[in-house]
Amino acid sequence: ASRPSVRLILHCVIEQLNSALLDDSGSDPRWYFGTVDSPGYRSVIAVPLIHGEQVLGALLLFHSTPAFFIIEQVGLLEATARQISISLSNAELFNLIRDQAENLGTMFRGQQIEASRSRAILEAVADGVLVTDTTNTVTLFNNSASKILDLDQGAVVGNPLDQFMGLFGKAADTWRTTIQEWSEYPKSYRSGEVYAEQIDLDNDLVVSVHLSPVLIGNEFLGTVSIFRDITREVMLDRMKSEFIANVSHELRTPITSIKGYVEVMLMGAAGTFDEQQNRFLEIVRENAERLNILVGDLLDVSRIESGQAEVMITTMDLQEVVEDVIADFQLNHRKPEKGIKFSLEVANELPLASGDPERIRQITKNLLANAYNYTPEEGDIFIKVYHQGDFLQVDVKDTGVGIQPGEQNRIFERFYRGENPMVMATAGTGLGLAISKTLIERLGGEIWFESSGIEGEGSTFSFTLPVFNAEE
Ligand code: ADP
């Protein structure tokens, strides 16, 4: 009797959500299929199985005698239907929960596999990895990190980072403060910002640290630090610097004697020479001077790199040093026929500076030599010394060839020399500005330049030094 009854359920029961009592399915219009499809069954009660809003099905009761059921039985059946509905929907709920649980289980297993895979990868990499969470607690510390930093994995993971910071010494201070700052004020992190530092550990290793925050969208989840053992590279670099220092040092003596003897000969102390011999000697002298400058610069660079070039900060009179350098330059380096005019402007009541007079002399001389060398005949060089807030500033402005925009961010690089013909025709090493920059920064100042890049408009190089402060 299933097929026709389905129609009945559809039309009367399910769509209208009402129970139906049929006395004779053969003549009742709601029973579309007559008695043919439900042989022998005349009386029908149909009750919807409803749970909440949802129709789960219908309960049907048949009997072969017409008008067999009475209306009270409908009520009874409805009560039964309610019970059945609850059981049915419970069963359905159970299925649903089981399915969900299975899904969750699969997802969880997937995640676990993924997590252990990531962990295995992190354990296997040669770089040390240290991960902290939002509360600054170490959540991951891989094997390599444990080796490089000489700390037991078990002792580190799960503990606050601060407990181990002492072991890294003072060098790691900025690393620690950056992590703290990011954890406390995640907003302080500017997108794209990375932090890298070199740390000398107590166990004689040199490691580089790269630190970045872990962010999902705007949410701060912690930080990742990558450690790399760069002891070998640093050692090699030191050896290279020492080698350069030694070679330059060894070259000094022969160059000095070549220069000295040539000068003596040019002065005529070893007899007279004809014009051609004099010209040759002049070439030897010029090139010996060139070598001398190169060796001097190399020595400076290697000293700076090996940390031997200490700066001695004292109180100094900046005006005096600058005046000295200009006088010395005019006396010893200027070729009168080039016709370059120097002018110096010093602000009134200039305070004393804090710096290293010898280094400032070297820097000023370098700027002056560049201005002189890269300015054509009959040009001008203006030097200005003045006071700006907590700093004293020196400007060296020339009317020379200027610096092309394409070269501007390279001229402070070591060994970089410009491509202007005037630069190429001048002896130089491309080390002067690189050395000046390192030195001035060690002295707490800055160095920069401005140039339109148009020939004749020249360039202005400036550097600053802190004003001497007696209270410090
Ligand atoms: P060097 O003068 O030995 O080449 P520097 O480090 O002093 O080395 O200068 C680097 C480069 O910067 C120079 O080769 C030149 O191209 C450019 N430069 C420096 N000063 C000036 C200047 N006053 N005018 C034009 N170019 C300059």
Coordinates of C-alpha atoms and ligand atoms in Angstrom, one line a residue:
A1 CA 0.0 0.0 0.0
S2 CA 3.0 2.2 -0.1
R3 CA 2.8 4.0 -3.4
P4 CA -0.7 5.5 -3.2
S5 CA -0.3 6.3 0.4
V6 CA 2.7 8.3 -0.5
R7 CA 0.5 10.5 -2.6
L8 CA -1.9 10.9 0.3
I9 CA 0.9 11.9 2.6
L10 CA 2.2 14.4 0.1
H11 CA -1.0 16.1 -0.5
C12 CA -2.9 16.0 2.7
V13 CA -0.5 15.3 5.4
I14 CA 2.9 16.7 4.6
E15 CA 1.9 19.8 2.7
Q16 CA -0.9 20.7 5.1
L17 CA 0.7 19.2 8.2
N18 CA -2.7 17.8 9.3
S19 CA -3.8 14.3 10.2
A20 CA -6.3 12.7 7.9
L21 CA -9.0 10.1 8.6
L22 CA -10.5 8.3 5.6
D23 CA -13.5 6.2 6.1
D24 CA -13.4 4.7 2.6
S25 CA -10.4 5.2 0.4
G26 CA -12.5 4.0 -2.5
S27 CA -14.7 7.0 -2.6
D28 CA -12.7 9.7 -0.8
P29 CA -11.4 12.3 -3.2
R30 CA -8.2 12.7 -1.2
W31 CA -7.3 9.0 -2.0
Y32 CA -6.5 9.5 -5.6
F33 CA -5.8 6.0 -6.5
G34 CA -9.0 4.3 -5.4
T35 CA -8.9 0.8 -4.0
V36 CA -7.0 -0.6 -7.0
D37 CA -3.6 0.4 -5.6
S38 CA -4.4 -0.6 -2.1
P39 CA -6.4 -3.8 -2.4
G40 CA -8.4 -4.6 0.6
Y41 CA -7.6 -1.4 2.6
R42 CA -10.6 0.9 2.9
S43 CA -10.1 2.8 6.1
V44 CA -6.9 5.0 6.5
I45 CA -5.5 7.2 9.2
A46 CA -2.5 9.3 8.1
V47 CA -0.6 11.4 10.7
P48 CA 2.5 13.5 9.9
L49 CA 5.7 12.9 11.7
I50 CA 6.8 16.4 12.6
H51 CA 9.7 17.6 14.7
G52 CA 10.0 21.3 15.2
E53 CA 9.5 22.8 11.8
Q54 CA 10.7 19.7 10.0
V55 CA 8.6 17.0 8.5
L56 CA 10.2 13.6 9.0
G57 CA 7.5 11.5 7.3
A58 CA 4.1 10.1 8.0
L59 CA 2.5 7.3 10.1
L60 CA -0.3 5.4 8.3
L61 CA -2.8 3.0 9.7
F62 CA -5.0 0.8 7.4
H63 CA -8.0 -1.4 7.8
S64 CA -10.0 -3.4 5.3
T65 CA -13.3 -2.5 6.9
P66 CA -14.7 0.9 5.8
A67 CA -15.2 3.5 8.5
F68 CA -13.3 1.3 10.9
F69 CA -11.4 4.1 12.7
I70 CA -12.9 6.7 14.9
I71 CA -11.7 10.2 15.5
E72 CA -10.3 9.4 19.0
Q73 CA -7.9 7.0 17.4
V74 CA -6.5 9.8 15.4
G75 CA -5.6 11.6 18.6
L76 CA -4.0 8.4 19.9
L77 CA -2.0 8.0 16.7
E78 CA -0.9 11.6 16.8
A79 CA 0.5 11.0 20.3
T80 CA 2.3 8.0 19.1
A81 CA 3.6 10.0 16.0
R82 CA 5.0 12.6 18.3
Q83 CA 7.0 9.9 20.2
I84 CA 8.2 8.4 17.0
S85 CA 9.2 11.8 15.6
I86 CA 11.3 12.5 18.7
S87 CA 13.1 9.1 18.3
L88 CA 13.5 9.7 14.6
S89 CA 15.0 13.1 15.0
N90 CA 17.2 11.9 17.8
A91 CA 18.5 9.2 15.5
E92 CA 19.1 11.8 12.9
L93 CA 20.8 14.1 15.3
F94 CA 23.0 11.2 16.4
N95 CA 24.0 10.5 12.8
L96 CA 24.7 14.1 12.3
I97 CA 26.9 14.3 15.4
R98 CA 28.7 11.2 14.4
D99 CA 29.4 12.5 10.9
Q100 CA 30.6 15.8 12.4
A101 CA 32.8 14.0 14.9
E102 CA 34.2 11.9 12.1
N103 CA 34.9 15.1 10.0
L104 CA 36.5 16.8 12.9
G105 CA 38.6 13.7 13.6
T106 CA 39.8 13.6 10.0
M107 CA 40.6 17.3 10.0
F108 CA 42.4 17.1 13.3
R109 CA 44.4 14.1 12.1
G110 CA 45.2 16.1 8.9
Q111 CA 46.3 19.1 11.0
Q112 CA 48.4 16.9 13.2
I113 CA 50.2 15.4 10.2
E114 CA 50.7 18.9 8.9
A115 CA 52.0 20.2 12.2
S116 CA 54.4 17.3 12.7
R117 CA 55.6 17.6 9.2
S118 CA 56.3 21.3 9.7
R119 CA 58.0 20.5 13.0
A120 CA 60.1 17.8 11.3
I121 CA 61.1 20.3 8.6
L122 CA 62.0 22.9 11.2
E123 CA 63.9 20.3 13.2
A124 CA 65.9 19.3 10.1
V125 CA 67.0 22.7 8.9
A126 CA 70.5 23.7 9.6
D127 CA 69.5 27.2 10.8
G128 CA 68.4 27.6 14.4
V129 CA 64.8 28.4 14.8
L130 CA 63.2 29.9 17.9
V131 CA 59.5 30.7 18.0
T132 CA 57.8 32.8 20.8
D133 CA 54.1 33.3 21.4
T134 CA 52.2 36.4 22.3
T135 CA 53.3 36.0 26.0
N136 CA 57.0 35.9 25.0
T137 CA 57.1 32.2 25.9
V138 CA 59.3 29.9 23.7
T139 CA 57.1 27.5 21.8
L140 CA 59.7 26.0 19.5
F141 CA 63.4 25.7 19.7
N142 CA 64.9 23.4 17.1
N143 CA 67.9 21.1 17.3
S144 CA 70.1 23.5 15.4
A145 CA 69.2 26.4 17.7
S146 CA 70.0 24.2 20.6
K147 CA 73.5 23.4 19.1
I148 CA 74.3 26.9 18.0
L149 CA 73.2 28.6 21.2
D150 CA 74.4 25.7 23.4
L151 CA 71.1 25.4 25.3
D152 CA 69.1 22.3 26.1
Q153 CA 65.9 22.1 24.1
G154 CA 64.0 20.8 27.1
A155 CA 65.1 23.7 29.2
V156 CA 64.0 26.3 26.8
V157 CA 60.7 25.3 25.3
G158 CA 57.7 26.4 27.4
N159 CA 59.7 28.9 29.4
P160 CA 59.7 32.7 29.0
L161 CA 62.4 34.0 26.7
D162 CA 63.7 36.4 29.4
Q163 CA 65.1 33.5 31.3
F164 CA 67.8 32.9 28.7
M165 CA 68.5 36.4 27.5
G166 CA 71.3 36.8 29.9
L167 CA 73.2 34.1 28.2
F168 CA 73.4 36.0 24.9
G169 CA 75.2 39.0 26.5
K170 CA 74.7 42.6 25.9
A171 CA 74.9 42.2 22.1
A172 CA 71.5 40.7 22.1
D173 CA 69.8 43.6 23.8
T174 CA 68.2 45.1 20.7
W175 CA 66.9 41.7 19.7
R176 CA 65.3 41.2 23.0
T177 CA 63.8 44.7 23.1
T178 CA 62.4 44.3 19.6
I179 CA 60.7 41.0 20.6
Q180 CA 59.3 42.6 23.7
E181 CA 58.1 45.7 21.8
W182 CA 56.4 43.6 19.2
S183 CA 54.7 41.4 21.8
E184 CA 53.5 44.3 23.9
Y185 CA 52.6 46.7 21.1
P186 CA 52.0 44.6 17.9
K187 CA 51.0 47.8 16.2
S188 CA 54.6 49.1 16.6
Y189 CA 55.5 46.7 13.8
R190 CA 55.8 48.3 10.5
S191 CA 55.0 46.1 7.5
G192 CA 58.1 44.8 5.8
E193 CA 60.3 45.6 8.8
V194 CA 62.9 42.9 9.4
Y195 CA 65.5 42.9 12.1
A196 CA 68.9 41.4 11.6
E197 CA 71.9 41.5 13.9
Q198 CA 75.2 39.8 14.5
I199 CA 75.8 38.5 18.0
D200 CA 79.1 37.4 19.5
L201 CA 78.3 34.6 21.9
D202 CA 80.2 33.7 25.0
N203 CA 81.1 30.3 23.4
D204 CA 83.2 32.1 20.8
L205 CA 80.6 31.6 18.1
V206 CA 79.3 34.5 16.0
V207 CA 75.7 34.1 15.0
S208 CA 73.5 36.2 12.8
V209 CA 69.9 36.6 14.0
H210 CA 66.9 37.4 11.8
L211 CA 63.8 38.3 13.6
S212 CA 60.3 38.7 12.2
P213 CA 56.8 38.7 13.7
V214 CA 54.2 36.0 13.0
L215 CA 51.1 37.8 11.9
I216 CA 47.8 36.5 10.5
G217 CA 46.1 39.5 9.1
N218 CA 46.5 42.1 11.8
E219 CA 46.6 39.5 14.6
F220 CA 50.0 39.1 16.3
L221 CA 50.8 35.5 17.1
G222 CA 54.4 35.7 18.2
T223 CA 57.9 36.0 16.7
V224 CA 60.3 33.8 14.8
S225 CA 64.0 34.2 15.2
I226 CA 66.4 32.4 12.8
F227 CA 70.0 31.9 14.0
R228 CA 72.8 31.1 11.7
D229 CA 76.3 30.3 12.7
I230 CA 78.5 32.7 10.7
T231 CA 81.7 32.2 12.7
R232 CA 83.5 30.9 9.7
E233 CA 82.5 33.7 7.4
V234 CA 83.4 36.3 10.1
M235 CA 86.7 34.6 10.7
L236 CA 87.5 34.6 7.0
D237 CA 86.5 38.2 6.7
R238 CA 88.7 39.1 9.6
M239 CA 91.6 37.2 8.0
K240 CA 91.0 39.1 4.8
S241 CA 91.1 42.4 6.6
E242 CA 94.2 41.4 8.5
F243 CA 95.8 40.3 5.3
I244 CA 95.0 43.6 3.6
A245 CA 96.3 45.5 6.6
N246 CA 99.5 43.6 6.6
V247 CA 100.1 43.9 2.9
S248 CA 99.3 47.6 3.0
H249 CA 101.6 48.1 5.9
E250 CA 104.4 46.3 4.2
L251 CA 103.9 48.4 1.0
R252 CA 104.2 51.6 2.9
T253 CA 108.0 51.4 3.5
P254 CA 109.1 50.9 -0.1
I255 CA 106.6 53.5 -1.4
T256 CA 107.9 56.0 1.1
S257 CA 111.5 55.4 0.0
I258 CA 110.6 55.6 -3.7
K259 CA 108.7 58.9 -3.1
G260 CA 111.5 60.3 -1.0
Y261 CA 114.3 59.5 -3.4
V262 CA 112.4 60.7 -6.4
E263 CA 111.7 64.0 -4.6
V264 CA 115.3 64.3 -3.7
M265 CA 116.3 63.7 -7.3
L266 CA 113.7 66.2 -8.6
M267 CA 115.2 68.8 -6.2
G268 CA 118.5 68.2 -8.0
A269 CA 120.3 66.7 -5.0
A270 CA 121.6 63.9 -7.2
G271 CA 122.9 65.9 -10.1
T272 CA 121.0 67.6 -12.9
F273 CA 118.7 66.0 -15.3
D274 CA 117.5 67.0 -18.7
E275 CA 113.9 67.9 -19.4
Q276 CA 112.8 64.4 -20.4
Q277 CA 114.4 62.8 -17.4
N278 CA 112.7 65.3 -15.2
R279 CA 109.3 64.5 -16.8
F280 CA 109.8 60.8 -16.2
L281 CA 110.7 61.4 -12.6
E282 CA 107.7 63.5 -12.3
I283 CA 105.5 60.6 -13.6
V284 CA 107.2 58.3 -11.1
R285 CA 106.5 60.7 -8.3
E286 CA 102.8 61.1 -9.2
N287 CA 102.3 57.4 -9.4
A288 CA 104.1 56.8 -6.2
E289 CA 101.8 59.3 -4.6
R290 CA 98.8 57.5 -6.1
L291 CA 100.0 54.2 -4.6
N292 CA 100.5 56.0 -1.3
I293 CA 96.9 57.2 -1.2
L294 CA 95.6 53.8 -2.2
V295 CA 97.7 52.0 0.5
G296 CA 96.6 54.6 3.1
D297 CA 92.9 54.1 2.2
L298 CA 93.2 50.3 2.3
L299 CA 94.9 50.5 5.6
D300 CA 92.1 52.7 6.9
V301 CA 89.4 50.4 5.6
S302 CA 91.0 47.3 7.1
R303 CA 91.6 49.0 10.4
I304 CA 87.9 50.1 10.5
E305 CA 86.7 46.6 9.6
S306 CA 88.9 44.8 12.1
G307 CA 87.7 47.2 14.8
Q308 CA 91.2 48.6 15.3
A309 CA 90.4 52.1 14.2
E310 CA 89.3 53.5 17.5
V311 CA 87.9 57.0 17.5
M312 CA 89.0 59.2 20.3
I313 CA 86.2 61.5 21.2
T314 CA 87.3 64.7 22.9
T315 CA 86.2 68.4 23.0
M316 CA 87.3 70.0 19.8
D317 CA 87.2 73.3 18.0
L318 CA 85.6 72.5 14.7
Q319 CA 86.4 75.9 13.2
E320 CA 90.1 75.6 13.9
V321 CA 90.3 72.1 12.3
V322 CA 88.4 73.2 9.2
E323 CA 90.6 76.3 8.8
D324 CA 93.7 74.2 9.2
V325 CA 92.7 71.7 6.6
I326 CA 91.9 74.4 4.1
A327 CA 95.2 76.1 4.7
D328 CA 97.1 72.8 4.4
F329 CA 95.2 71.9 1.2
Q330 CA 95.9 75.2 -0.5
L331 CA 99.5 74.9 0.4
N332 CA 100.2 71.3 -0.6
H333 CA 97.6 70.1 -3.1
R334 CA 96.4 73.0 -5.1
K335 CA 97.8 73.6 -8.5
P336 CA 97.7 77.3 -8.9
E337 CA 97.0 77.1 -12.6
K338 CA 93.6 75.4 -11.9
G339 CA 92.3 78.7 -10.6
I340 CA 89.8 77.3 -8.0
K341 CA 88.7 79.8 -5.4
F342 CA 88.1 78.8 -1.8
S343 CA 85.8 80.7 0.6
L344 CA 85.0 79.9 4.2
E345 CA 82.1 81.2 6.2
V346 CA 81.9 80.5 9.9
A347 CA 78.9 81.3 12.1
N348 CA 79.4 83.6 15.1
E349 CA 79.8 82.1 18.6
L350 CA 80.2 78.5 17.4
P351 CA 80.1 76.1 20.4
L352 CA 82.7 73.4 20.8
A353 CA 82.1 70.1 19.2
S354 CA 82.6 66.6 20.6
G355 CA 84.6 64.5 18.1
D356 CA 88.0 63.2 17.1
P357 CA 90.1 66.1 15.6
E358 CA 92.3 63.7 13.6
R359 CA 89.3 62.0 12.0
I360 CA 87.5 65.2 11.3
R361 CA 90.6 66.5 9.6
Q362 CA 90.7 63.4 7.5
I363 CA 87.0 63.7 6.6
T364 CA 87.2 67.4 5.8
K365 CA 90.3 66.8 3.7
N366 CA 88.5 64.1 1.8
L367 CA 85.5 66.3 1.0
L368 CA 87.7 69.2 0.0
A369 CA 89.9 67.0 -2.2
N370 CA 86.7 65.6 -3.9
A371 CA 85.3 69.1 -4.4
Y372 CA 88.6 70.2 -5.8
N373 CA 89.2 67.2 -8.1
Y374 CA 85.7 67.0 -9.5
T375 CA 85.4 70.8 -10.3
P376 CA 86.7 72.1 -13.6
E377 CA 89.1 75.1 -13.8
E378 CA 88.1 78.4 -12.4
G379 CA 85.4 76.9 -10.2
D380 CA 84.5 77.8 -6.6
I381 CA 84.4 75.9 -3.4
F382 CA 82.4 77.3 -0.5
I383 CA 82.8 75.9 3.0
K384 CA 80.4 76.8 5.7
V385 CA 80.6 75.9 9.4
Y386 CA 77.5 76.6 11.5
H387 CA 75.4 75.5 14.4
Q388 CA 72.1 73.5 14.0
G389 CA 70.3 72.4 17.2
D390 CA 72.4 69.8 19.0
F391 CA 74.8 69.6 16.1
L392 CA 77.5 71.5 14.3
Q393 CA 77.4 71.3 10.6
V394 CA 80.0 71.6 7.8
D395 CA 78.9 72.1 4.2
V396 CA 81.4 71.8 1.3
K397 CA 79.8 73.1 -1.8
D398 CA 81.4 73.1 -5.2
T399 CA 80.5 74.1 -8.8
G400 CA 81.8 70.9 -10.3
V401 CA 80.5 68.0 -12.4
G402 CA 77.9 67.0 -9.8
I403 CA 76.6 63.4 -9.2
Q404 CA 74.2 61.7 -11.6
P405 CA 71.0 60.5 -10.1
G406 CA 71.9 56.9 -11.1
E407 CA 75.1 57.1 -9.1
Q408 CA 73.8 58.9 -6.1
N409 CA 73.0 55.8 -3.9
R410 CA 76.3 54.2 -4.7
I411 CA 79.0 56.8 -3.9
F412 CA 79.3 55.8 -0.2
E413 CA 80.0 52.2 -1.2
R414 CA 83.5 50.9 -0.8
F415 CA 85.6 51.1 -4.0
Y416 CA 82.8 52.8 -5.9
R417 CA 84.0 55.5 -8.3
G418 CA 81.8 57.6 -10.6
E419 CA 81.8 57.4 -14.3
N420 CA 82.3 61.1 -15.1
P421 CA 85.4 61.6 -17.3
M422 CA 86.7 64.0 -14.7
V423 CA 86.5 61.4 -12.0
M424 CA 88.1 58.7 -14.2
A425 CA 91.0 61.0 -15.0
T426 CA 91.7 61.6 -11.3
A427 CA 93.6 59.1 -9.2
G428 CA 91.4 57.7 -6.4
T429 CA 90.3 54.5 -4.8
G430 CA 86.6 55.1 -4.2
L431 CA 87.3 54.5 -0.5
G432 CA 87.3 58.1 0.8
L433 CA 83.5 58.6 1.3
A434 CA 83.1 55.0 2.6
I435 CA 85.7 55.6 5.2
S436 CA 84.3 59.1 6.0
K437 CA 80.8 57.7 6.5
T438 CA 81.9 55.0 8.9
L439 CA 84.0 57.4 10.9
I440 CA 81.5 60.2 11.2
E441 CA 78.8 57.7 12.3
R442 CA 81.1 56.4 15.0
L443 CA 81.5 60.0 16.2
G444 CA 77.7 60.3 16.5
G445 CA 77.3 62.5 13.4
E446 CA 76.0 62.0 9.9
I447 CA 77.2 62.6 6.3
W448 CA 75.2 63.2 3.2
F449 CA 75.1 65.2 0.0
E450 CA 72.9 67.0 -2.4
S451 CA 73.4 67.3 -6.1
S452 CA 71.1 68.0 -9.1
G453 CA 73.5 65.9 -11.3
I454 CA 73.8 68.8 -13.8
E455 CA 77.3 69.6 -14.7
G456 CA 78.3 73.0 -13.3
E457 CA 75.7 73.0 -10.6
G458 CA 78.0 70.9 -8.5
S459 CA 77.3 69.2 -5.2
T460 CA 77.1 70.0 -1.6
F461 CA 78.5 67.5 0.9
S462 CA 77.6 68.0 4.6
F463 CA 78.5 66.4 7.8
T464 CA 77.5 67.0 11.4
L465 CA 79.1 66.5 14.8
P466 CA 77.4 66.7 18.2
V467 CA 77.9 69.9 20.1
F468 CA 80.1 69.3 23.2
N469 CA 77.9 69.0 26.3
A470 CA 79.7 69.5 29.6
E471 CA 77.0 67.7 31.5
E472 CA 77.4 64.3 29.8
Ligands
ADP1 P1 87.3 58.8 -4.9 O1 87.2 60.2 -4.8 O2 88.6 58.2 -4.6 O3 86.7 58.2 -6.2 P2 85.3 58.8 -2.9 O4 84.7 57.7 -2.0 O5 85.8 60.0 -2.2 O6 86.3 58.1 -3.8 O7 84.1 59.3 -3.8 C1 83.3 58.3 -4.5 C2 82.7 58.9 -5.8 O8 81.8 59.9 -5.5 C3 83.7 59.6 -6.7 O9 84.4 58.7 -7.5 C4 82.8 60.5 -7.5 O10 82.2 59.8 -8.5 C5 81.7 60.9 -6.5 N1 82.0 62.2 -5.8 C6 82.5 62.4 -4.6 N2 82.6 63.7 -4.3 C7 82.2 64.4 -5.4 C8 82.0 65.8 -5.8 N3 82.3 66.8 -4.9 N4 81.6 66.0 -7.0 C9 81.2 65.0 -7.9 N5 81.4 63.7 -7.6 C10 81.8 63.4 -6.4

